[in-house]
Tab-separated table of C-alpha atoms in Angstrom:
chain	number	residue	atom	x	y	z
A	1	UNK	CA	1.791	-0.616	2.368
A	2	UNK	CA	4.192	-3.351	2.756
A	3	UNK	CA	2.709	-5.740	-0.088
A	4	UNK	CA	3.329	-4.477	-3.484
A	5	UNK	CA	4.486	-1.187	-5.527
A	6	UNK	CA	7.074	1.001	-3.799
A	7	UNK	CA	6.350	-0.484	-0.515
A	8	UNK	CA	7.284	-3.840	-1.165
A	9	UNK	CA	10.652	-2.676	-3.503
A	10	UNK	CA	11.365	-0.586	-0.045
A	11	UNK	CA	10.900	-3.604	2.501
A	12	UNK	CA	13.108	-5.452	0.221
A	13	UNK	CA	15.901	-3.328	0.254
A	14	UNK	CA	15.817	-2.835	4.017
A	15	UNK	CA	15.799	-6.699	4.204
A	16	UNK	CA	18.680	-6.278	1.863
A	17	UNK	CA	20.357	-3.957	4.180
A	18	UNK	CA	20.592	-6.369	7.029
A	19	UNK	CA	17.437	-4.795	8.579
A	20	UNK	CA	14.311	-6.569	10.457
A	21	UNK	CA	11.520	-5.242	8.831
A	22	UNK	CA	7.523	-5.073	10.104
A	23	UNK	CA	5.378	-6.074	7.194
A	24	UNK	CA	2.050	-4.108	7.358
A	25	UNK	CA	-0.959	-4.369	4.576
A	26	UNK	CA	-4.719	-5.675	4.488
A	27	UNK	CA	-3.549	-8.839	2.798
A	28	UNK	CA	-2.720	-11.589	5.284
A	29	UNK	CA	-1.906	-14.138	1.479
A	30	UNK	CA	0.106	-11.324	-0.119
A	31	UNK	CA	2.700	-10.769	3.149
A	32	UNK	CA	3.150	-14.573	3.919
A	33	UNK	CA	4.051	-14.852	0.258
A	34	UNK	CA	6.988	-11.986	0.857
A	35	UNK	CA	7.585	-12.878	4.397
A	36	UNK	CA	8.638	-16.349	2.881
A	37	UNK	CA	11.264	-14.213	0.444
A	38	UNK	CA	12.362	-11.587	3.242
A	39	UNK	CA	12.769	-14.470	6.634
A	40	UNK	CA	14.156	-11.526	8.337
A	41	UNK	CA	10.797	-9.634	8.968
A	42	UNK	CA	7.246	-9.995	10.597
A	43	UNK	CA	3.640	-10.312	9.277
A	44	UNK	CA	1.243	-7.669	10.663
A	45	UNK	CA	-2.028	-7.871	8.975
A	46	UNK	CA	-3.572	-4.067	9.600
A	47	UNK	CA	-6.098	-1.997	7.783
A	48	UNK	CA	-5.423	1.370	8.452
A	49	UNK	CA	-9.308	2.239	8.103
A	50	UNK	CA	-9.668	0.702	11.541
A	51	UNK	CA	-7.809	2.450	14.231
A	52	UNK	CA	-8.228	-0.516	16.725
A	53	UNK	CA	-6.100	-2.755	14.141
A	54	UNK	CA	-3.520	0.350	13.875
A	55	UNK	CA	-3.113	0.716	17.518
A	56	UNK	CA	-2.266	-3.463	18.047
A	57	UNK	CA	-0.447	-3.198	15.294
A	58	UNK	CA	1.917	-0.334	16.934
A	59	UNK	CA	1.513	-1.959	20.364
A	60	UNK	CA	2.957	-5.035	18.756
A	61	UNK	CA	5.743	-3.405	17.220
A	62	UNK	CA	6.903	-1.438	20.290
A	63	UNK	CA	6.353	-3.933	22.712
A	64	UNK	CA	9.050	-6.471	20.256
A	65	UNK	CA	12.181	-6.659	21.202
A	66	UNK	CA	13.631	-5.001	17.971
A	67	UNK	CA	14.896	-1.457	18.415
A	68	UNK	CA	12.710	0.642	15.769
A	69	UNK	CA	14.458	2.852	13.922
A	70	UNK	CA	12.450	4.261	10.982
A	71	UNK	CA	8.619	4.194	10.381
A	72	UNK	CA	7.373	4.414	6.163
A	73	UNK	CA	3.741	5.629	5.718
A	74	UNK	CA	3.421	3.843	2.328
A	75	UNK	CA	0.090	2.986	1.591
A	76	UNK	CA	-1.629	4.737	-0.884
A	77	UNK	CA	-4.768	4.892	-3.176
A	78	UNK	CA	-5.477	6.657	-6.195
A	79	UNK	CA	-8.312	7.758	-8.609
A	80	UNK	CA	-8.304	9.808	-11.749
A	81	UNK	CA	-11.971	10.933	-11.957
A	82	UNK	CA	-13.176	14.449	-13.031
A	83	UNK	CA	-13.892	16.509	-9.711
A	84	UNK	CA	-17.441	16.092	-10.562
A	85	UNK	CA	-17.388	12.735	-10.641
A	86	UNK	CA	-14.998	12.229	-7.466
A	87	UNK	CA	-18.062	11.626	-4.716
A	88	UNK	CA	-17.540	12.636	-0.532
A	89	UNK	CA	-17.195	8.681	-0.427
A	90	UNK	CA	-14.252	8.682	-2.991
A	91	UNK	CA	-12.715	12.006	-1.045
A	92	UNK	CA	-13.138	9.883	2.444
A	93	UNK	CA	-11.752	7.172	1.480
A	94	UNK	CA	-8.527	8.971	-0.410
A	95	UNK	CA	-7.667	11.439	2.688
A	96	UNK	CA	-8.031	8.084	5.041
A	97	UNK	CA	-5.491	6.378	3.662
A	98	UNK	CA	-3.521	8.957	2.023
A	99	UNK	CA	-3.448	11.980	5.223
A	100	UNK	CA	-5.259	10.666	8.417
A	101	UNK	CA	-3.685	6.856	8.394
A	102	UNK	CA	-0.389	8.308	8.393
A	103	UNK	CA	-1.206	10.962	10.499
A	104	UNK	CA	-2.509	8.437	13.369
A	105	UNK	CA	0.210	5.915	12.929
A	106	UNK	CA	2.929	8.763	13.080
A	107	UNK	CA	0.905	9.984	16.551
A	108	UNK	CA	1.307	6.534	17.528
A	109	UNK	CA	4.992	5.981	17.210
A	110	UNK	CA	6.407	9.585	18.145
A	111	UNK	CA	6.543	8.623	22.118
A	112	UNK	CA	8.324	5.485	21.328
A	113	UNK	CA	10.875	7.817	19.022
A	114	UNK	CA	10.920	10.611	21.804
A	115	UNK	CA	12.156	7.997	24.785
A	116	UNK	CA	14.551	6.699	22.437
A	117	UNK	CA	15.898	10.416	21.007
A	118	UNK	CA	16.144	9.258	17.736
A	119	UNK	CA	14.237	7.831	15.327
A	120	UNK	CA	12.976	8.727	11.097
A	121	UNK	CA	9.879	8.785	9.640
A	122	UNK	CA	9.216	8.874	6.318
A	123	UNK	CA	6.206	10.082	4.210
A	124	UNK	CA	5.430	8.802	0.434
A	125	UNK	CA	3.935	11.415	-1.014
A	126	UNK	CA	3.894	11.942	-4.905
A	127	UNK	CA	4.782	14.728	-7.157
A	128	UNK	CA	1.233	15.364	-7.640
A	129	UNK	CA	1.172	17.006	-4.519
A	130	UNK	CA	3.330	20.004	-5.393
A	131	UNK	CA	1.662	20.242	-9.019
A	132	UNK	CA	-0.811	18.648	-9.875
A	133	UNK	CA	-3.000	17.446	-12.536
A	134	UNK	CA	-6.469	17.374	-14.216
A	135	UNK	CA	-8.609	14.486	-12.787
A	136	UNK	CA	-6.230	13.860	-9.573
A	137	UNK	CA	-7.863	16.409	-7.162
A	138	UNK	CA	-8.759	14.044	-3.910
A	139	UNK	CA	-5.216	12.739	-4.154
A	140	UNK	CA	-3.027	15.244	-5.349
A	141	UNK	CA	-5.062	17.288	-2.401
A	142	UNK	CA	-4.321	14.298	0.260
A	143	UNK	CA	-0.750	14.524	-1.076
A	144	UNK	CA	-0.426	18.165	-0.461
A	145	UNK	CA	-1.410	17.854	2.866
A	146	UNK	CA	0.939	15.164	3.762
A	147	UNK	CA	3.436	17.534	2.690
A	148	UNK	CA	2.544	20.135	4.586
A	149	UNK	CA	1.797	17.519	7.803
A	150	UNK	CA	5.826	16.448	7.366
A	151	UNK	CA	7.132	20.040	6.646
A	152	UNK	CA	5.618	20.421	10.361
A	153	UNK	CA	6.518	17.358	11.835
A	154	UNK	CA	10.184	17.617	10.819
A	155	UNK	CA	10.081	21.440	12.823
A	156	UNK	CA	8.819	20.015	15.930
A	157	UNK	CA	10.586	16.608	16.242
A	158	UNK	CA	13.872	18.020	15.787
A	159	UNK	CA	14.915	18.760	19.204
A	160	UNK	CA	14.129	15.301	19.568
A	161	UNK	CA	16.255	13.503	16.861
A	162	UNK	CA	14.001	13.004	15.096
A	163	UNK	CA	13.848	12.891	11.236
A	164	UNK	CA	10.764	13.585	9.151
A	165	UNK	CA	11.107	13.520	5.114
A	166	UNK	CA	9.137	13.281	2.214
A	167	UNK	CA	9.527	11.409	-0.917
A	168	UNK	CA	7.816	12.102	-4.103
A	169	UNK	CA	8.233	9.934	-6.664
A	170	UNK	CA	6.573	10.612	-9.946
A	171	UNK	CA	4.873	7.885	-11.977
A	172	UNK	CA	5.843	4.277	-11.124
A	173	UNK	CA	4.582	1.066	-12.434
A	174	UNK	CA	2.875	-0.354	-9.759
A	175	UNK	CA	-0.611	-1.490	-9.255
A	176	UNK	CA	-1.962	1.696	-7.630
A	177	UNK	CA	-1.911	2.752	-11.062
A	178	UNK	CA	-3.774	0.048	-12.527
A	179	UNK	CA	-0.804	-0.663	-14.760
A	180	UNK	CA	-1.318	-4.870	-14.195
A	181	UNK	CA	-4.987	-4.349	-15.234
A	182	UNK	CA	-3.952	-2.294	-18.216
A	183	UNK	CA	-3.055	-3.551	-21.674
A	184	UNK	CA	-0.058	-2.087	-23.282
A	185	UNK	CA	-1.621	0.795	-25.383
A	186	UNK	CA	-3.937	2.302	-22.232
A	187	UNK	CA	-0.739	1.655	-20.807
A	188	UNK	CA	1.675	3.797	-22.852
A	189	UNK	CA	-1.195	6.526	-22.909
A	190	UNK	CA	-1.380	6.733	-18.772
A	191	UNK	CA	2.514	6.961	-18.934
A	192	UNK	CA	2.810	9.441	-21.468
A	193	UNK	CA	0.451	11.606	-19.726
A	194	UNK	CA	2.283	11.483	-16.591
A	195	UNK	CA	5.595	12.103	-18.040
A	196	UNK	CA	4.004	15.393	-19.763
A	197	UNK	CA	4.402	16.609	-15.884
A	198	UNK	CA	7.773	15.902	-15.052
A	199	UNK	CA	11.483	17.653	-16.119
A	200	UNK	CA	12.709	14.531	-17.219
């Protein structure tokens, strides 16, 4: 989830912070563009809908000669549909991305972590999976589960040094949201309704 929204502002700090950063997203265009802003990283075109491209993606990354320290399950997508109107195909495609893509690329880097006895992994997950919200069920669902997914992870890694958080940021202007295809009014509206659910 390397190539916009929170994922990008993330890779960019790291980069910031001295760190080599792995680049993953769909978007080959979109990652050369940032690679070219952040020299100190690597392009690694994946779609995490196809295990085959998530498993050479890890395979590449371990088998570098960088020391991984931290892996962010970023990528996210997001509907606001009645649950009426939210099909089987829209509830596939939201727990793919959202639960069972970070699910398999956790899987995938735990035995590097374990040999090394250290290592963090970090979940973006979303307020709207601890309370959620009219029209959000497939993701506020897929973000409950990666909560509960980390809450075990972070019991049996341990042992192992091994870190496993959760982050849940409330609403952020980024394109998951549709905020760059949004004029200003729909766009006050979506962030007014959003900030109806948080303290402050």
């Amino acid at each position: 989830g390397a190539s916009s929204g929170i994922g990008l502002a993330t890779a960019k700090k790291f980069h910031q912070e001295n760190y080599f950063v792995f680049l993953l997203a769909r978007s080959k265009e979109k990652l050369e563009k940032i690679h070219k802003q952040l020299p100190n990283s690597e392009v690694i075109v994946c779609d995490l809908n196809d295990l085959q491209q998530v498993d050479q993606a890890v395979n590449q990354i371990t088998n570098s000669n960088k020391n991984i320290e931290v892996l962010i399950n970023n990528a996210g997508i997001y509907q606001r549909k009645s649950f009426e109107d939210h099909t089987i195909k829209d509830w596939n495609e939201t727990l793919n991305i959202n639960l069972l893509a970070p699910i398999y690329l956790t899987q995938k880097i735990i035995p590097y972590f374990k040999k090394q006895q250290k290592g963090s992994i970090l979940m973006v997950s979303s307020t709207l999976g601890t309370k959620t919200a009219a029209q959000t069920s497939a993701y506020s669902a897929s973000k409950a589960a990666l909560n509960s997914v980390t809450q075990c992870l972070a019991l049996e890694l341990g042992k192992f040094n091994i870190r496993c958080n959760a982050i849940a940021p409330g609403i952020v202007e980024t394109p998951i949201h549709g905020f760059d295809k949004m004029n200003q009014q729909k766009k006050d509206e979506t962030i007014e309704f959003y900030n109806k659910l948080q303290p402050l």
